[in-house]
Amino acid sequence: MTSTQQRSELQSQIWKIANEVRGSVDGWDFKQYVLGALFYRFISENFASYIEAGDGSVHYDVFSDDDTRIAAIKDDAIKTKGYFIYPSQLFSNTADNANTNDNLNTDLASIFSAIESSANGYPSEPDIKGLFADFDTTSNRLGNTVADKNNRLAAVLNGVKGLGFGKFQDNQIDLFGDAYEFLISNYAANAGKSGGEFFTPQCVAKLIAQLAMHKQTTVNKIYDPAAGSGSLLLQAKKHFDAHIIEDGFFGQEINHTTYNLARMNMFLHNINYDKFNMMLGNTLTEHKFWDDKPFDAIVSNPPYSVKWVGSGDPTLINDERFAPAGVLAPKSKADFAFVLHSLNYLSSKGRAAIVCFPGIFYRGGAEQKIRKYLVDNNYVETVISLAPNLFFGTTIAVNILVLSKHKTENTTQFIDASGLFKKETNTNTLTEEHIKQIVDAFDDKNNADYFAQLVEHNVIADNDYNLSVSAYVEAEDTREKIDITQLNAELKTTVSKIEQLRTDIDVIVAEIEGGDKE
């Protein structure tokens, strides 16, 4: 089955599940149950595969929970996988009995609690704790009676069970990411901005990962200070298997629900608990990875123009992340606070690729002073303008800011990629060819009319440190070119024809009037 067929079947199946629970669970809440069930199925299959170790004669799902073999392997299994699942707790067994289980909602709650608590006292405890917190099996959103709750939970489990794609890791598509993207695209209108804030479409995530990892043969680790569901970090794993990400994947997220999704996403992509570190909290005021920096690759899509404490906390101007710029990002627009945070965490050999709201590149005040600091210290490698309507929940044409600490030339590259997109039903998207065209231009740093321009820093300084792409890359005039000489000749001919026509009409009118007099 091709990736397109798998994606179509996945969307059809999710919509079928949605119809089963429609009228009870709000669409935005519904996604938590579908993604939670996908995760439950994955870790069950993954754990069973680990126990069976490729031995076709071993079937962990038919073991009894008190089998003596289980006690012998439990400790090692938790140390290796980070959690433990008893045979009766496996997704397949729960789903098989879902329609006839009168205690399904409480049994699921007990299973999720048991999986999480299996890590207690082990190094994986913080990575497992609370993973299923948003899969609330007792919520009244599922129905007012136990029977209603069980019916809808069974519909979700059976729907996910019906995804006939074989093993998760063998799929042509990213099941979790595609399911997430489909759900967000369908419910973004109800969710407001929230969908776009913490989910980066896979096409944009792919571009950002390639920019941040460009020509690095190895990186010590990769970091996202506004990690969302982890999609940006995972693009690095998906597209750079040849690279050695030595110390793993790091990210911080302020939203608890999304933080849980990010941790799930790591497991779903076979990144073991000892290879990722996701933390919950406000990156700007409670940054968690101070002792882990610097990072060779940083990817990020921070929230656009979000408010922050800024100058309301007088200690922040002395924070080593913000102090070098001599000014804090405005309290009403934290965009540059995220940029300066990323720059501080970036290694001397690495790159940061950050999605930015376009306004920060031309506004005055504190933002202009921060741009001056970035340009004067030669940190801005490239600014790329993308097409509008690439993100769910917003039509804004965003930019990508690429920062580097190892530049030698005193120039900044500007790329106008606003014309590169493929129109889809609700949003635009970038094709593989579009991504290649942008990355190739980023790599060669050559000027190209109407597309890419390398600009000396003194030119940028003379332009008030404006970093808008449109200030340096001339837009192509697509209007029809008119030959004035030819146009004048055509007008002269037309006027002559009109005059002749008037003369002819006058003759005809005179003849008619003469006939009437007779």
Coordinates of N, CA and C in Angstrom, one line a residue, residues 134-267:
D134 N -4.5 12.7 29.8 CA -5.5 13.3 29.0 C -6.5 12.3 28.4
F135 N -6.2 11.0 28.6 CA -7.2 10.0 28.2 C -8.1 9.6 29.3
D136 N -9.0 10.5 29.6 CA -9.9 10.4 30.8 C -11.0 9.5 30.5
T137 N -10.9 8.3 31.0 CA -12.0 7.3 30.7 C -13.2 7.5 31.5
T138 N -13.2 8.3 32.5 CA -14.4 8.5 33.4 C -15.1 9.9 33.1
S139 N -14.6 10.6 32.1 CA -15.1 11.9 31.8 C -16.6 11.9 31.3
N140 N -17.4 12.8 31.8 CA -18.7 12.9 31.3 C -18.8 13.4 29.9
R141 N -17.7 13.8 29.3 CA -17.7 14.1 27.9 C -17.9 12.9 27.0
L142 N -17.7 11.7 27.6 CA -17.9 10.4 26.9 C -19.4 10.0 27.1
G143 N -20.1 10.6 27.9 CA -21.5 10.2 28.2 C -21.9 10.3 29.6
N144 N -23.1 10.3 29.9 CA -23.6 10.5 31.3 C -23.6 9.2 32.1
T145 N -23.8 8.1 31.4 CA -23.8 6.8 32.0 C -22.6 6.0 31.7
V146 N -22.4 5.0 32.6 CA -21.2 4.1 32.4 C -21.3 3.4 31.0
A147 N -22.6 3.0 30.7 CA -22.8 2.3 29.4 C -22.4 3.2 28.2
D148 N -22.8 4.5 28.3 CA -22.5 5.4 27.2 C -21.0 5.5 27.1
K149 N -20.3 5.7 28.2 CA -18.9 5.8 28.2 C -18.2 4.6 27.6
N150 N -18.6 3.4 28.0 CA -18.1 2.2 27.5 C -18.3 2.0 26.0
N151 N -19.5 2.4 25.5 CA -19.8 2.3 24.1 C -18.9 3.1 23.3
R152 N -18.6 4.3 23.7 CA -17.8 5.2 23.0 C -16.3 4.9 23.1
L153 N -15.9 4.4 24.2 CA -14.5 4.0 24.4 C -14.3 2.7 23.5
A154 N -15.2 1.8 23.5 CA -15.1 0.6 22.6 C -15.0 1.0 21.1
A155 N -15.8 2.1 20.7 CA -15.8 2.5 19.3 C -14.4 3.0 19.0
V156 N -13.8 3.8 19.9 CA -12.4 4.3 19.6 C -11.4 3.2 19.6
L157 N -11.5 2.2 20.5 CA -10.5 1.1 20.5 C -10.7 0.3 19.3
N158 N -11.9 0.0 18.9 CA -12.1 -0.9 17.7 C -11.7 -0.2 16.5
G159 N -11.9 1.1 16.4 CA -11.5 1.9 15.3 C -10.0 1.9 15.1
V160 N -9.3 2.1 16.2 CA -7.8 2.0 16.1 C -7.3 0.6 15.8
K161 N -8.0 -0.4 16.4 CA -7.7 -1.8 16.1 C -7.8 -2.1 14.6
G162 N -8.8 -1.4 14.0 CA -9.1 -1.7 12.6 C -8.1 -1.1 11.6
L163 N -7.1 -0.3 12.1 CA -6.1 0.2 11.2 C -5.2 -0.9 10.8
G164 N -5.4 -1.4 9.6 CA -4.7 -2.6 9.1 C -3.4 -2.3 8.4
F165 N -2.5 -1.6 9.1 CA -1.2 -1.2 8.5 C -0.1 -2.1 9.0
G166 N -0.4 -3.2 9.7 CA 0.7 -4.0 10.2 C 1.5 -3.3 11.3
K167 N 2.7 -3.5 11.4 CA 3.5 -2.9 12.5 C 3.7 -1.4 12.2
F168 N 3.6 -0.6 13.3 CA 3.7 0.8 13.2 C 5.0 1.3 12.5
Q169 N 6.1 0.6 12.9 CA 7.4 1.1 12.3 C 7.6 0.8 10.9
D170 N 6.7 -0.1 10.3 CA 6.9 -0.5 8.9 C 6.0 0.3 8.0
N171 N 5.3 1.3 8.5 CA 4.4 2.1 7.7 C 5.1 3.1 6.8
Q172 N 4.4 3.3 5.6 CA 4.9 4.3 4.7 C 4.7 5.8 5.2
I173 N 3.8 5.9 6.2 CA 3.5 7.2 6.7 C 3.8 7.3 8.2
D174 N 3.7 8.5 8.7 CA 3.9 8.7 10.1 C 2.4 8.7 10.7
L175 N 2.0 7.5 11.2 CA 0.7 7.3 11.7 C 0.2 8.4 12.7
F176 N 1.0 8.6 13.7 CA 0.7 9.5 14.7 C 0.6 11.0 14.2
G177 N 1.7 11.3 13.5 CA 1.7 12.7 12.9 C 0.6 12.9 11.9
D178 N 0.3 11.9 11.1 CA -0.7 12.1 10.1 C -2.1 12.2 10.7
A179 N -2.3 11.3 11.8 CA -3.6 11.4 12.5 C -3.8 12.7 13.2
Y180 N -2.7 13.2 13.8 CA -2.7 14.5 14.5 C -3.0 15.6 13.5
E181 N -2.3 15.6 12.3 CA -2.5 16.6 11.3 C -3.9 16.6 10.8
F182 N -4.5 15.4 10.5 CA -5.8 15.3 10.0 C -6.9 15.8 11.0
L183 N -6.7 15.4 12.3 CA -7.6 15.9 13.3 C -7.6 17.4 13.5
I184 N -6.4 17.9 13.5 CA -6.3 19.4 13.7 C -6.8 20.1 12.5
S185 N -6.6 19.6 11.3 CA -7.1 20.3 10.1 C -8.6 20.3 10.1
N186 N -9.2 19.3 10.6 CA -10.7 19.2 10.6 C -11.3 19.9 11.8
Y187 N -10.6 20.2 12.9 CA -11.2 20.8 14.0 C -10.6 22.1 14.4
A188 N -9.7 22.6 13.5 CA -8.9 23.9 13.8 C -9.9 25.0 13.9
A189 N -11.0 25.0 13.1 CA -12.0 26.1 13.2 C -12.6 26.2 14.6
N190 N -12.8 25.1 15.2 CA -13.4 25.1 16.6 C -12.3 25.4 17.6
A191 N -11.1 25.0 17.3 CA -10.0 25.1 18.3 C -9.4 26.5 18.3
G192 N -9.7 27.4 17.3 CA -9.1 28.7 17.3 C -7.7 28.6 16.9
K193 N -6.8 29.4 17.5 CA -5.4 29.4 17.2 C -4.7 28.2 17.8
S194 N -5.2 27.5 18.7 CA -4.5 26.5 19.5 C -3.9 25.5 18.6
G195 N -4.6 25.1 17.5 CA -4.0 24.1 16.7 C -2.7 24.5 16.0
G196 N -2.7 25.7 15.5 CA -1.5 26.2 14.8 C -0.4 26.5 15.7
E197 N -0.7 26.8 17.0 CA 0.4 27.2 18.0 C 1.3 26.0 18.3
F198 N 0.8 24.8 18.3 CA 1.7 23.7 18.8 C 1.8 22.6 17.7
F199 N 1.4 22.8 16.5 CA 1.6 21.8 15.5 C 2.1 22.4 14.2
T200 N 3.3 22.0 13.8 CA 3.9 22.4 12.6 C 3.7 21.4 11.5
P201 N 3.0 21.8 10.4 CA 2.8 20.9 9.3 C 4.1 20.1 8.9
Q202 N 3.9 18.9 8.5 CA 5.1 18.1 8.3 C 6.0 18.6 7.2
C203 N 5.4 19.3 6.2 CA 6.2 19.8 5.1 C 7.1 21.0 5.6
V204 N 6.6 21.8 6.5 CA 7.4 22.9 7.0 C 8.4 22.3 8.0
A205 N 8.0 21.4 8.8 CA 8.9 20.7 9.8 C 10.1 20.1 9.1
K206 N 9.8 19.5 7.9 CA 10.9 18.9 7.1 C 11.9 19.9 6.7
L207 N 11.4 21.0 6.2 CA 12.3 22.1 5.7 C 13.1 22.6 6.9
I208 N 12.5 22.9 8.0 CA 13.2 23.4 9.2 C 14.3 22.5 9.6
A209 N 14.0 21.2 9.7 CA 15.0 20.2 10.1 C 16.2 20.1 9.1
Q210 N 15.9 20.2 7.8 CA 17.0 20.2 6.9 C 17.9 21.4 7.0
L211 N 17.3 22.6 7.3 CA 18.1 23.8 7.4 C 18.9 23.7 8.7
A212 N 18.4 23.3 9.8 CA 19.1 23.2 11.0 C 20.3 22.2 11.0
M213 N 20.0 21.1 10.2 CA 21.0 20.0 10.2 C 21.9 20.1 9.0
H214 N 21.8 21.1 8.2 CA 22.5 21.2 6.9 C 24.0 21.0 7.0
K215 N 24.4 19.9 6.3 CA 25.9 19.6 6.2 C 26.5 19.3 7.5
Q216 N 25.8 18.9 8.5 CA 26.4 18.5 9.8 C 26.5 17.0 9.7
T217 N 27.6 16.4 9.8 CA 27.8 15.0 9.8 C 27.4 14.3 11.1
T218 N 27.6 15.0 12.2 CA 27.1 14.6 13.5 C 26.6 15.8 14.3
V219 N 25.7 15.6 15.1 CA 25.3 16.6 16.1 C 25.3 16.0 17.5
N220 N 25.6 16.8 18.5 CA 25.6 16.3 19.8 C 24.2 16.0 20.3
K221 N 23.3 16.9 20.0 CA 21.9 16.7 20.3 C 21.1 17.8 19.6
I222 N 19.8 17.6 19.6 CA 18.9 18.6 18.9 C 17.8 19.0 19.9
Y223 N 17.4 20.3 19.8 CA 16.6 20.9 20.9 C 15.5 21.8 20.3
D224 N 14.4 21.8 20.9 CA 13.2 22.6 20.5 C 12.7 23.3 21.8
P225 N 12.9 24.6 21.9 CA 12.4 25.3 23.2 C 10.9 25.5 23.3
A226 N 10.2 25.2 22.2 CA 8.7 25.3 22.2 C 8.2 24.1 21.4
A227 N 8.4 22.9 22.1 CA 8.4 21.6 21.4 C 7.1 21.2 20.8
G228 N 6.0 21.7 21.4 CA 4.7 21.3 20.9 C 4.5 19.8 21.0
S229 N 4.1 19.2 19.9 CA 3.9 17.7 19.9 C 5.2 17.0 19.5
G230 N 6.3 17.7 19.3 CA 7.6 17.1 19.0 C 7.8 16.9 17.5
S231 N 6.9 17.4 16.7 CA 7.0 17.1 15.2 C 8.3 17.6 14.6
L232 N 8.8 18.8 15.1 CA 10.1 19.3 14.5 C 11.3 18.4 14.9
L233 N 11.3 18.0 16.1 CA 12.4 17.2 16.5 C 12.4 15.8 15.8
L234 N 11.2 15.3 15.5 CA 11.1 14.0 14.9 C 11.5 14.0 13.4
Q235 N 11.3 15.2 12.8 CA 11.7 15.3 11.4 C 13.2 15.1 11.3
A236 N 14.0 15.5 12.3 CA 15.4 15.3 12.2 C 15.7 13.8 12.3
K237 N 15.0 13.0 13.1 CA 15.2 11.6 13.1 C 14.8 10.9 11.8
K238 N 13.7 11.4 11.3 CA 13.1 10.7 10.1 C 13.9 10.9 8.8
H239 N 14.5 12.1 8.7 CA 15.2 12.4 7.5 C 16.7 12.4 7.6
F240 N 17.3 12.2 8.8 CA 18.7 12.2 8.9 C 19.2 11.0 9.7
D241 N 18.7 9.8 9.2 CA 19.2 8.6 9.8 C 20.7 8.4 9.7
A242 N 21.3 9.0 8.7 CA 22.7 8.8 8.5 C 23.5 9.7 9.5
H243 N 22.9 10.7 10.1 CA 23.5 11.5 11.1 C 23.5 10.8 12.4
I244 N 24.4 11.0 13.2 CA 24.4 10.5 14.6 C 24.1 11.6 15.5
I245 N 22.8 11.5 16.0 CA 22.4 12.5 17.1 C 22.8 11.9 18.4
E246 N 24.0 12.2 18.8 CA 24.7 11.5 19.9 C 24.0 11.4 21.2
D247 N 23.5 12.5 21.7 CA 22.9 12.5 23.0 C 21.4 12.7 23.0
G248 N 20.8 12.6 21.8 CA 19.3 12.6 21.8 C 18.6 13.9 21.5
F249 N 17.3 13.8 21.9 CA 16.3 14.8 21.6 C 15.8 15.5 22.9
F250 N 15.9 16.9 22.8 CA 15.5 17.7 24.0 C 14.4 18.7 23.6
G251 N 13.5 18.9 24.5 CA 12.4 19.8 24.2 C 11.7 20.3 25.5
Q252 N 11.2 21.5 25.4 CA 10.4 22.0 26.5 C 9.1 22.5 26.0
E253 N 8.0 22.3 26.7 CA 6.7 22.7 26.3 C 5.9 23.2 27.5
I254 N 5.1 24.3 27.3 CA 4.4 24.9 28.3 C 3.0 24.3 28.6
N255 N 2.4 23.7 27.5 CA 1.1 23.2 27.6 C 1.1 21.7 28.0
H256 N 0.4 21.4 29.1 CA 0.6 20.0 29.7 C 0.1 18.9 28.7
T257 N -1.1 19.2 28.1 CA -1.6 18.2 27.1 C -0.6 17.9 26.0
T258 N -0.1 19.0 25.4 CA 0.8 18.9 24.3 C 2.2 18.3 24.7
Y259 N 2.6 18.6 25.9 CA 3.8 17.9 26.5 C 3.6 16.4 26.6
N260 N 2.4 16.0 27.0 CA 2.2 14.5 27.0 C 2.2 13.9 25.6
L261 N 1.6 14.7 24.6 CA 1.7 14.2 23.2 C 3.1 14.1 22.7
A262 N 3.9 15.1 23.1 CA 5.3 15.0 22.6 C 6.0 13.8 23.2
R263 N 5.8 13.5 24.4 CA 6.4 12.3 25.0 C 5.9 11.0 24.3
M264 N 4.6 11.0 24.1 CA 4.0 9.8 23.3 C 4.7 9.7 22.0
N265 N 4.9 10.9 21.3 CA 5.4 10.9 20.0 C 6.8 10.3 19.9
M266 N 7.6 10.6 21.0 CA 9.0 10.0 21.0 C 8.9 8.5 21.1
F267 N 8.1 8.0 22.0 CA 8.0 6.5 22.0 C 7.4 5.9 20.7

